[in-house]
Tab-separated table of C-alpha atoms and ligand atoms in Angstrom:
chain	number	residue	atom	x	y	z
A	10	UNK	CA	82.575	64.184	123.300
A	11	UNK	CA	82.587	67.613	124.966
A	12	UNK	CA	82.754	70.836	122.993
A	13	UNK	CA	85.911	70.824	120.892
A	14	UNK	CA	88.197	73.874	120.731
A	15	UNK	CA	88.718	75.368	117.276
A	16	UNK	CA	91.594	77.276	115.690
A	17	UNK	CA	91.903	79.269	112.479
A	18	UNK	CA	95.007	79.706	110.329
A	19	UNK	CA	95.251	82.570	107.846
A	20	UNK	CA	98.152	81.680	105.549
A	21	UNK	CA	99.496	80.470	102.206
A	22	UNK	CA	99.644	76.919	100.911
A	23	UNK	CA	102.206	74.193	100.279
A	24	UNK	CA	100.974	71.538	97.833
A	25	UNK	CA	103.609	69.105	99.189
A	26	UNK	CA	102.037	69.434	102.620
A	27	UNK	CA	104.986	70.339	104.846
A	28	UNK	CA	104.438	74.066	105.410
A	29	UNK	CA	101.718	76.720	105.350
A	30	UNK	CA	98.036	75.902	105.792
A	31	UNK	CA	98.615	72.189	105.291
A	32	UNK	CA	101.162	71.977	108.139
A	33	UNK	CA	98.927	74.095	110.374
A	34	UNK	CA	95.838	71.906	109.865
A	35	UNK	CA	97.827	68.705	110.503
A	36	UNK	CA	99.154	70.210	113.732
A	37	UNK	CA	95.694	71.317	114.884
A	38	UNK	CA	94.324	67.839	114.166
A	39	UNK	CA	97.162	66.102	116.024
A	40	UNK	CA	96.570	68.332	119.052
A	41	UNK	CA	92.829	67.578	118.956
A	42	UNK	CA	91.707	71.047	117.931
A	43	UNK	CA	89.174	71.597	115.126
A	44	UNK	CA	91.133	73.297	112.332
A	45	UNK	CA	89.902	75.996	109.938
A	46	UNK	CA	91.808	77.928	107.246
A	47	UNK	CA	91.601	81.127	105.236
A	48	UNK	CA	93.955	81.181	102.264
A	49	UNK	CA	95.947	84.336	101.440
A	50	UNK	CA	98.148	83.089	98.589
A	51	UNK	CA	98.408	79.893	96.582
A	52	UNK	CA	102.054	78.869	96.444
A	53	UNK	CA	103.536	76.415	93.954
A	54	UNK	CA	106.340	75.046	96.122
A	55	UNK	CA	107.896	71.812	97.287
A	56	UNK	CA	110.721	70.671	99.557
A	57	UNK	CA	113.204	72.151	97.078
A	58	UNK	CA	111.848	75.647	96.725
A	59	UNK	CA	109.133	78.082	95.665
A	60	UNK	CA	108.196	78.000	91.956
A	61	UNK	CA	105.401	80.599	91.877
A	62	UNK	CA	103.112	82.633	94.144
A	63	UNK	CA	99.561	83.644	93.291
A	64	UNK	CA	98.015	86.142	95.705
A	65	UNK	CA	94.264	85.692	96.019
A	66	UNK	CA	92.135	88.790	95.335
A	67	UNK	CA	91.637	90.875	98.478
A	68	UNK	CA	87.798	90.724	98.268
A	69	UNK	CA	87.972	86.970	98.097
A	70	UNK	CA	90.189	86.789	101.189
A	71	UNK	CA	87.615	88.959	102.952
A	72	UNK	CA	84.774	86.675	101.818
A	73	UNK	CA	86.592	83.730	103.376
A	74	UNK	CA	87.133	85.618	106.654
A	75	UNK	CA	83.447	86.575	106.699
A	76	UNK	CA	82.390	82.990	106.037
A	77	UNK	CA	84.274	81.881	109.142
A	78	UNK	CA	83.329	84.718	111.455
A	79	UNK	CA	79.613	84.485	110.615
A	80	UNK	CA	79.580	80.814	111.497
A	81	UNK	CA	82.237	79.444	113.859
A	82	UNK	CA	84.169	81.592	116.320
A	83	UNK	CA	87.717	80.215	116.643
A	84	UNK	CA	89.221	79.900	120.132
A	85	UNK	CA	92.574	81.094	118.738
A	86	UNK	CA	93.960	82.280	115.405
A	87	UNK	CA	97.348	82.428	113.709
A	88	UNK	CA	98.710	84.146	110.654
A	89	UNK	CA	101.527	82.859	108.495
A	90	UNK	CA	102.323	84.081	104.992
A	91	UNK	CA	100.696	87.472	104.291
A	92	UNK	CA	102.428	88.874	101.247
A	93	UNK	CA	100.982	92.361	100.716
A	94	UNK	CA	100.206	95.485	102.712
A	95	UNK	CA	96.502	95.451	101.784
A	96	UNK	CA	96.180	91.873	103.073
A	97	UNK	CA	97.806	92.923	106.363
A	98	UNK	CA	95.421	95.834	106.764
A	99	UNK	CA	92.384	93.663	106.030
A	100	UNK	CA	93.541	90.945	108.412
A	101	UNK	CA	94.199	93.519	111.157
A	102	UNK	CA	90.523	94.537	111.064
A	103	UNK	CA	89.437	90.895	111.344
A	104	UNK	CA	91.882	90.115	114.164
A	105	UNK	CA	90.060	92.806	116.139
A	106	UNK	CA	86.674	91.257	115.230
A	107	UNK	CA	87.753	87.705	116.135
A	108	UNK	CA	88.851	89.023	119.551
A	109	UNK	CA	90.660	85.821	120.534
A	110	UNK	CA	94.346	84.881	121.197
A	111	UNK	CA	96.402	85.648	118.093
A	112	UNK	CA	99.763	84.132	117.096
A	113	UNK	CA	101.884	85.753	114.382
A	114	UNK	CA	104.461	83.691	112.554
A	115	UNK	CA	106.024	86.599	110.611
A	116	UNK	CA	106.857	84.501	107.544
A	117	UNK	CA	109.175	86.408	105.229
A	118	UNK	CA	111.291	83.790	103.441
A	119	UNK	CA	110.875	80.009	102.967
A	120	UNK	CA	113.440	77.520	104.337
A	121	UNK	CA	114.752	77.390	100.751
A	122	UNK	CA	115.545	81.137	100.910
A	123	UNK	CA	112.736	82.192	98.532
A	124	UNK	CA	110.818	85.383	99.423
A	125	UNK	CA	107.223	84.925	100.624
A	126	UNK	CA	106.485	88.568	101.455
A	127	UNK	CA	106.963	91.809	99.466
A	128	UNK	CA	109.929	93.707	100.818
A	129	UNK	CA	107.738	96.788	101.331
A	130	UNK	CA	105.349	94.793	103.586
A	131	UNK	CA	107.999	93.785	106.109
A	132	UNK	CA	107.809	96.916	108.238
A	133	UNK	CA	104.019	97.022	107.932
A	134	UNK	CA	103.587	93.706	109.721
A	135	UNK	CA	105.507	95.285	112.597
A	136	UNK	CA	103.327	98.383	112.759
A	137	UNK	CA	99.888	96.953	111.914
A	138	UNK	CA	99.804	93.386	113.235
A	139	UNK	CA	102.487	92.924	115.917
A	140	UNK	CA	100.738	95.270	118.412
A	141	UNK	CA	97.655	92.992	118.219
A	142	UNK	CA	99.575	89.751	118.823
A	143	UNK	CA	99.395	87.458	121.827
A	144	UNK	CA	102.662	85.849	120.663
A	145	UNK	CA	105.044	86.647	117.777
A	146	UNK	CA	107.440	83.872	116.714
A	147	UNK	CA	110.211	85.288	114.474
A	148	UNK	CA	113.303	83.341	113.489
A	149	UNK	CA	116.536	85.336	113.695
A	150	UNK	CA	116.422	86.935	110.212
A	151	UNK	CA	112.750	87.901	110.760
A	152	UNK	CA	113.496	89.308	114.220
A	153	UNK	CA	116.331	91.387	112.729
A	154	UNK	CA	113.867	93.008	110.346
A	155	UNK	CA	111.311	93.654	113.114
A	156	UNK	CA	113.794	95.253	115.519
A	157	UNK	CA	116.336	96.755	113.082
A	158	UNK	CA	119.553	95.430	114.601
A	159	UNK	CA	121.652	92.370	113.874
A	160	UNK	CA	121.297	89.290	116.079
A	161	UNK	CA	124.313	87.048	116.570
A	162	UNK	CA	123.622	85.148	119.806
A	163	UNK	CA	121.455	84.693	122.894
A	164	UNK	CA	121.987	88.190	124.308
A	165	UNK	CA	120.826	89.868	121.120
A	166	UNK	CA	117.899	87.401	120.883
A	167	UNK	CA	116.850	88.476	124.392
A	168	UNK	CA	117.156	92.130	123.478
A	169	UNK	CA	115.020	91.567	120.363
A	170	UNK	CA	112.306	89.678	122.285
A	171	UNK	CA	112.154	92.552	124.781
A	172	UNK	CA	111.814	95.161	121.998
A	173	UNK	CA	109.002	93.164	120.336
A	174	UNK	CA	107.025	93.204	123.607
A	175	UNK	CA	108.036	96.430	125.373
A	176	UNK	CA	108.298	98.678	122.314
A	177	UNK	CA	106.302	97.081	119.483
A	178	UNK	CA	103.392	96.076	121.711
A	179	UNK	CA	103.016	92.280	121.434
A	180	UNK	CA	101.977	90.481	124.629
A	181	UNK	CA	104.783	87.910	124.236
A	182	UNK	CA	107.575	87.004	121.824
A	183	UNK	CA	109.531	83.849	121.019
A	184	UNK	CA	112.762	84.544	119.148
A	185	UNK	CA	113.771	81.192	117.634
A	186	UNK	CA	117.360	80.061	117.557
A	187	UNK	CA	116.833	77.334	114.966
A	188	UNK	CA	119.356	79.067	112.708
A	189	UNK	CA	122.163	79.091	115.314
A	190	UNK	CA	124.523	76.248	116.224
A	191	UNK	CA	124.507	74.072	119.353
A	192	UNK	CA	121.320	73.346	121.297
A	193	UNK	CA	118.010	74.488	119.755
A	194	UNK	CA	117.367	77.418	122.094
A	195	UNK	CA	114.502	79.885	121.753
A	196	UNK	CA	113.980	82.947	123.931
A	197	UNK	CA	110.501	83.585	125.367
A	198	UNK	CA	109.663	86.994	126.828
A	199	UNK	CA	106.383	88.350	128.215
A	200	UNK	CA	107.820	90.730	130.808
A	201	UNK	CA	109.977	87.896	132.165
A	202	UNK	CA	112.382	85.699	130.215
A	203	UNK	CA	112.201	81.919	129.839
A	204	UNK	CA	114.623	79.760	127.894
A	205	UNK	CA	113.076	77.070	125.684
A	206	UNK	CA	115.820	74.532	125.199
A	207	UNK	CA	115.902	71.265	123.234
A	208	UNK	CA	118.467	68.966	121.636
A	209	UNK	CA	119.423	69.903	118.097
A	210	UNK	CA	118.957	67.064	115.606
A	211	UNK	CA	121.303	66.765	112.630
A	212	UNK	CA	118.761	66.787	109.839
A	213	UNK	CA	118.001	68.713	106.677
A	214	UNK	CA	114.282	67.974	107.098
A	215	UNK	CA	113.203	71.294	108.553
A	216	UNK	CA	110.728	72.534	105.937
A	217	UNK	CA	107.794	74.115	107.765
A	218	UNK	CA	109.259	73.990	111.288
A	219	UNK	CA	108.166	77.576	111.955
A	220	UNK	CA	104.609	76.929	110.721
A	221	UNK	CA	104.273	73.775	112.810
A	222	UNK	CA	105.668	75.398	115.969
A	223	UNK	CA	103.367	78.428	115.755
A	224	UNK	CA	100.359	76.230	114.905
A	225	UNK	CA	101.044	74.076	117.977
A	226	UNK	CA	101.188	77.214	120.155
A	227	UNK	CA	97.873	78.348	118.608
A	228	UNK	CA	96.243	74.957	119.271
A	229	UNK	CA	97.299	75.029	122.930
A	230	UNK	CA	96.020	78.604	123.352
A	231	UNK	CA	92.719	77.469	121.778
A	232	UNK	CA	92.487	74.786	124.474
A	233	UNK	CA	92.854	77.464	127.151
A	234	UNK	CA	96.510	77.059	128.128
A	235	UNK	CA	98.421	80.120	129.378
A	236	UNK	CA	100.821	81.755	126.923
A	237	UNK	CA	103.913	80.269	128.594
A	238	UNK	CA	102.347	76.781	128.819
A	239	UNK	CA	101.286	76.971	125.152
A	240	UNK	CA	104.774	77.958	124.040
A	241	UNK	CA	106.412	75.199	126.131
A	242	UNK	CA	103.989	72.572	124.763
A	243	UNK	CA	104.576	73.938	121.247
A	244	UNK	CA	108.332	73.532	121.705
A	245	UNK	CA	107.837	69.881	122.744
A	246	UNK	CA	105.625	69.302	119.702
A	247	UNK	CA	108.103	70.782	117.190
A	248	UNK	CA	111.068	69.028	118.825
A	249	UNK	CA	109.382	65.631	118.431
A	250	UNK	CA	108.310	66.528	114.866
A	251	UNK	CA	112.004	67.116	114.001
A	252	UNK	CA	113.233	64.139	116.091
A	253	UNK	CA	111.527	61.550	113.836
A	254	UNK	CA	112.170	62.672	110.239
A	255	UNK	CA	109.926	61.171	107.575
A	256	UNK	CA	112.710	61.209	104.974
A	257	UNK	CA	110.422	62.207	102.147
A	258	UNK	CA	111.080	64.850	99.505
A	259	UNK	CA	114.178	65.615	97.464
A	260	UNK	CA	115.135	68.802	99.337
A	261	UNK	CA	114.465	69.958	102.917
A	262	UNK	CA	111.758	67.464	103.781
A	263	UNK	CA	108.747	68.071	106.029
A	264	UNK	CA	108.657	67.499	109.780
A	265	UNK	CA	106.732	64.581	111.240
A	266	UNK	CA	103.428	65.602	112.802
A	267	UNK	CA	103.091	62.135	114.381
A	268	UNK	CA	106.446	62.623	116.178
A	269	UNK	CA	104.728	63.858	119.319
A	270	UNK	CA	102.665	60.664	119.465
A	271	UNK	CA	105.636	58.419	118.613
A	272	UNK	CA	107.716	59.907	121.415
A	273	UNK	CA	105.029	58.783	123.851
A	274	UNK	CA	104.825	55.152	122.667
A	275	UNK	CA	106.532	52.559	124.904
A	276	UNK	CA	108.764	51.152	122.136
A	277	UNK	CA	109.895	54.481	120.729
A	278	UNK	CA	111.527	57.198	122.810
A	279	UNK	CA	108.602	57.182	125.177
A	280	UNK	CA	107.656	56.222	128.682
B	17	LIG	N1	117.716	70.891	113.815
B	17	LIG	C1	116.880	71.212	114.800
B	17	LIG	N2	116.781	70.427	115.906
B	17	LIG	C2	115.929	70.737	116.913
B	17	LIG	N3	115.137	71.840	116.904
B	17	LIG	C3	115.189	72.665	115.844
B	17	LIG	C4	116.062	72.407	114.729
B	17	LIG	N4	115.875	73.393	113.799
B	17	LIG	C5	114.941	74.225	114.305
B	17	LIG	N5	114.537	73.813	115.540
B	17	LIG	C6	113.492	74.413	116.372
B	17	LIG	O1	112.305	74.465	115.588
B	17	LIG	C7	111.542	75.626	115.908
B	17	LIG	C8	111.342	76.430	114.620
B	17	LIG	O2	112.497	77.224	114.436
B	17	LIG	P1	113.135	77.729	113.079
B	17	LIG	O3	114.161	78.744	113.469
B	17	LIG	O4	113.587	76.559	112.281
B	17	LIG	O5	111.887	78.378	112.404
B	17	LIG	P2	111.728	78.996	110.973
B	17	LIG	O6	113.052	79.372	110.417
B	17	LIG	O7	110.693	80.059	111.096
B	17	LIG	O8	111.126	77.792	110.166
B	17	LIG	P3	110.700	77.680	108.609
B	17	LIG	O9	111.629	76.621	108.081
B	17	LIG	O10	109.301	77.204	108.651
B	17	LIG	O11	110.872	79.027	107.978
B	17	LIG	C9	112.335	76.355	116.992
B	17	LIG	O12	111.845	75.944	118.251
B	17	LIG	C10	113.774	75.868	116.776
B	17	LIG	O13	114.556	75.975	117.933
B	18	LIG	C1	102.913	79.022	102.544
B	18	LIG	C2	104.154	78.975	103.343
B	18	LIG	N1	104.180	79.553	104.556
B	18	LIG	C3	105.311	79.516	105.295
B	18	LIG	C4	106.457	78.898	104.816
B	18	LIG	C5	107.723	78.911	105.660
B	18	LIG	O1	108.192	77.686	105.948
B	18	LIG	C6	106.388	78.284	103.543
B	18	LIG	N2	107.451	77.635	102.998
B	18	LIG	N3	105.228	78.345	102.831
Protein backbone atom coordinates (compact mmCIF):
# COMPACT_ATOMS: atom_id res chain seq x y z
CA UNK A 1 0.00 0.00 0.00
CA UNK A 2 1.29 3.48 -0.89
CA UNK A 3 1.39 6.31 1.61
CA UNK A 4 -2.13 6.94 2.90
CA UNK A 5 -3.55 10.47 3.16
CA UNK A 6 -4.61 11.57 6.64
CA UNK A 7 -7.25 14.00 7.89
CA UNK A 8 -7.92 15.54 11.28
CA UNK A 9 -11.29 16.57 12.72
CA UNK A 10 -11.49 19.02 15.61
CA UNK A 11 -15.04 18.71 16.97
CA UNK A 12 -17.50 17.50 19.60
CA UNK A 13 -18.86 14.01 20.07
CA UNK A 14 -22.09 12.08 19.54
CA UNK A 15 -22.26 8.88 21.60
CA UNK A 16 -24.94 7.52 19.22
CA UNK A 17 -22.46 7.84 16.37
CA UNK A 18 -24.37 9.85 13.77
CA UNK A 19 -22.79 13.30 14.12
CA UNK A 20 -19.63 15.02 15.34
CA UNK A 21 -16.28 13.23 15.58
CA UNK A 22 -17.87 9.81 15.17
CA UNK A 23 -19.51 10.74 11.83
CA UNK A 24 -16.30 12.39 10.64
CA UNK A 25 -14.11 9.36 11.38
CA UNK A 26 -16.57 6.99 9.67
CA UNK A 27 -16.55 9.23 6.60
CA UNK A 28 -12.75 9.43 6.51
CA UNK A 29 -12.52 5.64 6.79
CA UNK A 30 -15.08 5.07 4.03
CA UNK A 31 -13.16 7.42 1.73
CA UNK A 32 -9.89 5.61 2.51
CA UNK A 33 -8.27 8.43 4.45
CA UNK A 34 -6.55 7.84 7.81
CA UNK A 35 -8.72 9.64 10.38
CA UNK A 36 -7.56 11.52 13.49
CA UNK A 37 -9.59 13.54 16.01
CA UNK A 38 -9.17 16.24 18.63
CA UNK A 39 -12.15 16.58 20.94
CA UNK A 40 -13.46 20.03 21.92
CA UNK A 41 -16.59 19.11 23.88
CA UNK A 42 -18.16 15.88 25.08
CA UNK A 43 -21.84 15.95 24.18
CA UNK A 44 -24.51 13.72 25.72
CA UNK A 45 -26.86 13.53 22.74
CA UNK A 46 -28.78 11.07 20.62
CA UNK A 47 -31.07 11.12 17.58
CA UNK A 48 -33.69 12.91 19.69
CA UNK A 49 -31.67 15.78 21.04
CA UNK A 50 -28.83 17.15 23.16
CA UNK A 51 -29.00 16.31 26.89
CA UNK A 52 -25.78 17.95 28.13
CA UNK A 53 -22.53 19.52 26.90
CA UNK A 54 -19.21 19.33 28.72
CA UNK A 55 -16.50 21.57 27.28
CA UNK A 56 -13.04 20.10 27.74
CA UNK A 57 -10.48 22.33 29.51
CA UNK A 58 -8.65 24.58 27.05
CA UNK A 59 -5.17 23.30 28.09
CA UNK A 60 -6.30 19.77 27.44
CA UNK A 61 -7.57 20.65 23.96
CA UNK A 62 -4.16 22.20 23.31
CA UNK A 63 -2.39 19.06 24.56
CA UNK A 64 -4.38 17.01 22.06
CA UNK A 65 -3.52 19.39 19.21
CA UNK A 66 0.16 19.24 20.19
CA UNK A 67 0.08 15.44 20.33
CA UNK A 68 -1.10 15.36 16.72
CA UNK A 69 1.11 18.08 15.31
CA UNK A 70 4.28 16.67 16.90
CA UNK A 71 3.65 13.30 15.32
CA UNK A 72 1.49 13.09 12.19
CA UNK A 73 0.89 16.02 9.85
CA UNK A 74 -2.66 15.79 8.46
CA UNK A 75 -3.18 16.39 4.73
CA UNK A 76 -6.39 18.31 5.54
CA UNK A 77 -8.30 19.39 8.65
CA UNK A 78 -11.87 20.28 9.53
CA UNK A 79 -13.55 21.89 12.48
CA UNK A 80 -17.08 21.20 13.64
CA UNK A 81 -18.48 22.12 17.04
CA UNK A 82 -16.32 24.76 18.77
CA UNK A 83 -18.42 26.19 21.57
CA UNK A 84 -16.36 29.00 23.11
CA UNK A 85 -14.33 32.00 22.02
CA UNK A 86 -11.14 30.77 23.74
CA UNK A 87 -11.37 27.46 21.85
CA UNK A 88 -11.73 29.37 18.57
CA UNK A 89 -8.68 31.49 19.32
CA UNK A 90 -6.59 28.45 20.26
CA UNK A 91 -7.69 26.53 17.17
CA UNK A 92 -6.92 29.53 14.94
CA UNK A 93 -3.27 29.42 16.06
CA UNK A 94 -3.08 25.69 15.30
CA UNK A 95 -4.78 26.04 11.90
CA UNK A 96 -1.88 28.33 10.98
CA UNK A 97 0.64 25.76 12.29
CA UNK A 98 -0.99 22.83 10.46
CA UNK A 99 -0.75 24.85 7.23
CA UNK A 100 -2.96 22.48 5.23
CA UNK A 101 -6.43 22.74 3.57
CA UNK A 102 -9.01 23.65 6.22
CA UNK A 103 -12.78 23.05 6.10
CA UNK A 104 -15.09 24.84 8.54
CA UNK A 105 -18.49 23.39 9.28
CA UNK A 106 -19.76 26.33 11.37
CA UNK A 107 -21.89 24.17 13.67
CA UNK A 108 -24.21 26.34 15.75
CA UNK A 109 -27.31 24.23 16.44
CA UNK A 110 -27.98 20.47 16.21
CA UNK A 111 -30.61 19.04 13.82
CA UNK A 112 -32.84 18.81 16.91
CA UNK A 113 -32.61 22.61 17.34
CA UNK A 114 -30.39 22.48 20.46
CA UNK A 115 -27.58 25.07 20.69
CA UNK A 116 -24.02 23.75 20.27
CA UNK A 117 -22.21 27.10 20.39
CA UNK A 118 -22.40 30.04 22.84
CA UNK A 119 -24.32 32.88 21.27
CA UNK A 120 -21.39 35.24 21.90
CA UNK A 121 -19.04 32.96 19.89
CA UNK A 122 -21.06 33.11 16.68
CA UNK A 123 -19.54 36.31 15.34
CA UNK A 124 -16.07 35.27 16.50
CA UNK A 125 -15.99 32.24 14.22
CA UNK A 126 -16.60 34.68 11.37
CA UNK A 127 -13.77 37.01 12.34
CA UNK A 128 -11.16 34.54 13.63
CA UNK A 129 -11.59 31.31 11.66
CA UNK A 130 -13.47 32.01 8.41
CA UNK A 131 -10.58 34.06 6.91
CA UNK A 132 -8.33 30.99 7.32
CA UNK A 133 -10.75 28.55 5.65
CA UNK A 134 -10.32 26.73 2.36
CA UNK A 135 -14.07 26.00 2.40
CA UNK A 136 -16.88 27.06 4.78
CA UNK A 137 -20.08 24.98 4.68
CA UNK A 138 -22.92 26.82 6.48
CA UNK A 139 -26.55 25.74 6.32
CA UNK A 140 -29.01 28.60 5.80
CA UNK A 141 -29.46 29.61 9.47
CA UNK A 142 -25.66 29.54 9.98
CA UNK A 143 -25.06 31.55 6.80
CA UNK A 144 -27.59 34.14 8.00
CA UNK A 145 -25.55 34.64 11.16
CA UNK A 146 -22.26 34.89 9.23
CA UNK A 147 -23.52 37.45 6.71
CA UNK A 148 -26.18 39.28 8.76
CA UNK A 149 -29.08 39.16 6.32
CA UNK A 150 -31.99 36.77 5.91
CA UNK A 151 -31.81 34.05 3.26
CA UNK A 152 -35.03 32.86 1.65
CA UNK A 153 -33.97 31.30 -1.66
CA UNK A 154 -31.23 30.65 -4.20
CA UNK A 155 -30.48 34.31 -4.96
CA UNK A 156 -29.85 35.14 -1.31
CA UNK A 157 -27.80 31.92 -0.93
CA UNK A 158 -25.60 33.10 -3.82
CA UNK A 159 -25.24 36.53 -2.27
CA UNK A 160 -24.24 34.96 1.06
CA UNK A 161 -21.66 32.64 -0.54
CA UNK A 162 -20.13 35.66 -2.29
CA UNK A 163 -19.93 37.66 0.97
CA UNK A 164 -18.26 34.73 2.78
CA UNK A 165 -15.52 34.63 0.12
CA UNK A 166 -15.18 38.22 -1.14
CA UNK A 167 -15.71 40.01 2.18
CA UNK A 168 -15.02 37.54 5.00
CA UNK A 169 -11.95 36.04 3.33
CA UNK A 170 -12.61 32.30 2.90
CA UNK A 171 -11.22 30.72 -0.27
CA UNK A 172 -14.56 29.05 -1.06
CA UNK A 173 -18.04 28.67 0.42
CA UNK A 174 -20.86 26.14 0.10
CA UNK A 175 -24.20 27.49 1.30
CA UNK A 176 -26.38 24.40 1.83
CA UNK A 177 -30.02 24.36 0.86
CA UNK A 178 -30.90 21.27 2.89
CA UNK A 179 -33.44 23.34 4.82
CA UNK A 180 -35.33 24.53 1.71
CA UNK A 181 -37.98 22.64 -0.27
CA UNK A 182 -37.64 21.00 -3.69
CA UNK A 183 -34.33 19.65 -4.97
CA UNK A 184 -31.39 19.56 -2.52
CA UNK A 185 -29.43 22.47 -4.01
CA UNK A 186 -26.25 23.93 -2.53
CA UNK A 187 -24.42 26.97 -3.86
CA UNK A 188 -20.64 26.76 -4.31
CA UNK A 189 -18.62 29.94 -4.82
CA UNK A 190 -14.86 30.46 -5.12
CA UNK A 191 -14.90 33.48 -7.43
CA UNK A 192 -17.23 31.61 -9.79
CA UNK A 193 -20.54 29.96 -8.92
CA UNK A 194 -21.40 26.28 -9.30
CA UNK A 195 -24.72 24.67 -8.43
CA UNK A 196 -24.55 21.38 -6.53
CA UNK A 197 -27.85 19.70 -7.20
CA UNK A 198 -29.27 16.37 -6.02
CA UNK A 199 -32.66 14.72 -5.54
CA UNK A 200 -34.28 15.41 -2.20
CA UNK A 201 -35.23 12.25 -0.30
CA UNK A 202 -38.30 12.24 1.94
CA UNK A 203 -36.69 11.15 5.18
CA UNK A 204 -36.37 12.33 8.76
CA UNK A 205 -32.98 10.61 9.04
CA UNK A 206 -30.77 13.64 8.58
CA UNK A 207 -28.87 13.74 11.89
CA UNK A 208 -25.26 14.63 11.13
CA UNK A 209 -25.69 15.41 7.42
CA UNK A 210 -23.61 18.58 7.76
CA UNK A 211 -20.80 16.77 9.61
CA UNK A 212 -20.69 13.97 7.05
CA UNK A 213 -20.72 16.34 4.06
CA UNK A 214 -17.90 18.51 5.40
CA UNK A 215 -15.87 15.44 6.44
CA UNK A 216 -16.20 14.01 2.92
CA UNK A 217 -14.97 17.32 1.45
CA UNK A 218 -12.03 17.23 3.91
CA UNK A 219 -11.16 13.63 2.95
CA UNK A 220 -11.13 14.50 -0.76
CA UNK A 221 -8.94 17.57 -0.14
CA UNK A 222 -6.58 15.33 1.87
CA UNK A 223 -6.29 13.08 -1.19
CA UNK A 224 -5.24 16.08 -3.28
CA UNK A 225 -8.47 16.89 -5.12
CA UNK A 226 -9.16 20.51 -6.11
CA UNK A 227 -11.66 22.43 -3.98
CA UNK A 228 -14.44 22.14 -6.57
CA UNK A 229 -13.78 18.41 -7.15
CA UNK A 230 -13.75 17.79 -3.38
CA UNK A 231 -17.06 19.59 -2.90
CA UNK A 232 -18.69 17.73 -5.83
CA UNK A 233 -17.45 14.36 -4.52
CA UNK A 234 -18.62 15.35 -1.02
CA UNK A 235 -22.09 16.11 -2.39
CA UNK A 236 -22.24 12.65 -4.01
CA UNK A 237 -21.16 11.05 -0.73
CA UNK A 238 -23.79 12.83 1.40
CA UNK A 239 -26.53 12.25 -1.18
CA UNK A 240 -25.90 8.49 -1.12
CA UNK A 241 -25.66 8.55 2.70
CA UNK A 242 -29.19 10.06 2.81
CA UNK A 243 -30.49 7.88 -0.07
CA UNK A 244 -30.16 4.63 1.94
CA UNK A 245 -31.46 5.39 5.45
CA UNK A 246 -30.47 2.96 8.18
CA UNK A 247 -33.77 3.46 10.04
CA UNK A 248 -32.16 3.36 13.45
CA UNK A 249 -32.85 5.70 16.36
CA UNK A 250 -36.10 7.05 17.76
CA UNK A 251 -35.69 10.60 16.41
CA UNK A 252 -33.81 11.98 13.39
CA UNK A 253 -31.67 8.95 12.67
CA UNK A 254 -28.10 8.95 11.33
CA UNK A 255 -27.14 8.89 7.66
CA UNK A 256 -25.66 5.76 6.11
CA UNK A 257 -21.91 5.98 5.58
CA UNK A 258 -22.02 2.81 3.44
CA UNK A 259 -24.53 4.49 1.07
CA UNK A 260 -21.77 5.58 -1.28
CA UNK A 261 -20.60 1.98 -1.60
CA UNK A 262 -24.14 0.60 -1.92
CA UNK A 263 -24.95 2.99 -4.76
CA UNK A 264 -22.06 1.47 -6.70
CA UNK A 265 -23.08 -2.19 -6.27
CA UNK A 266 -24.70 -3.85 -9.31
CA UNK A 267 -27.88 -4.91 -7.47
CA UNK A 268 -28.50 -1.62 -5.71
CA UNK A 269 -28.78 1.71 -7.50
CA UNK A 270 -25.41 1.17 -9.10
CA UNK A 271 -23.81 0.45 -12.42
N1 LIG B 1 -33.62 15.27 2.47
C1 LIG B 1 -32.50 15.47 1.78
N2 LIG B 1 -32.30 14.84 0.59
C2 LIG B 1 -31.15 15.02 -0.11
N3 LIG B 1 -30.15 15.84 0.30
C3 LIG B 1 -30.28 16.49 1.47
C4 LIG B 1 -31.46 16.35 2.28
N4 LIG B 1 -31.30 17.11 3.41
C5 LIG B 1 -30.09 17.69 3.31
N5 LIG B 1 -29.48 17.35 2.14
C6 LIG B 1 -28.13 17.73 1.71
O1 LIG B 1 -27.23 17.33 2.73
C7 LIG B 1 -26.15 18.25 2.84
C8 LIG B 1 -26.11 18.78 4.27
O2 LIG B 1 -27.04 19.84 4.35
P1 LIG B 1 -27.88 20.32 5.60
O3 LIG B 1 -28.48 21.63 5.20
O4 LIG B 1 -28.81 19.24 6.02
O5 LIG B 1 -26.75 20.48 6.66
P2 LIG B 1 -26.84 20.83 8.18
O6 LIG B 1 -28.13 21.50 8.49
O7 LIG B 1 -25.58 21.56 8.52
O8 LIG B 1 -26.80 19.41 8.84
P3 LIG B 1 -26.85 18.97 10.40
O9 LIG B 1 -28.12 18.16 10.47
O10 LIG B 1 -25.66 18.12 10.58
O11 LIG B 1 -26.85 20.21 11.24
C9 LIG B 1 -26.41 19.31 1.77
O12 LIG B 1 -25.71 18.95 0.60
C10 LIG B 1 -27.92 19.24 1.56
O13 LIG B 1 -28.31 19.73 0.30
C1 LIG C 1 -20.94 17.17 18.21
C2 LIG C 1 -21.89 17.59 17.16
N1 LIG C 1 -21.44 18.31 16.11
C3 LIG C 1 -22.29 18.70 15.15
C4 LIG C 1 -23.64 18.38 15.22
C5 LIG C 1 -24.59 18.88 14.13
O1 LIG C 1 -25.25 17.89 13.50
C6 LIG C 1 -24.08 17.61 16.32
N2 LIG C 1 -25.38 17.23 16.47
N3 LIG C 1 -23.18 17.24 17.27
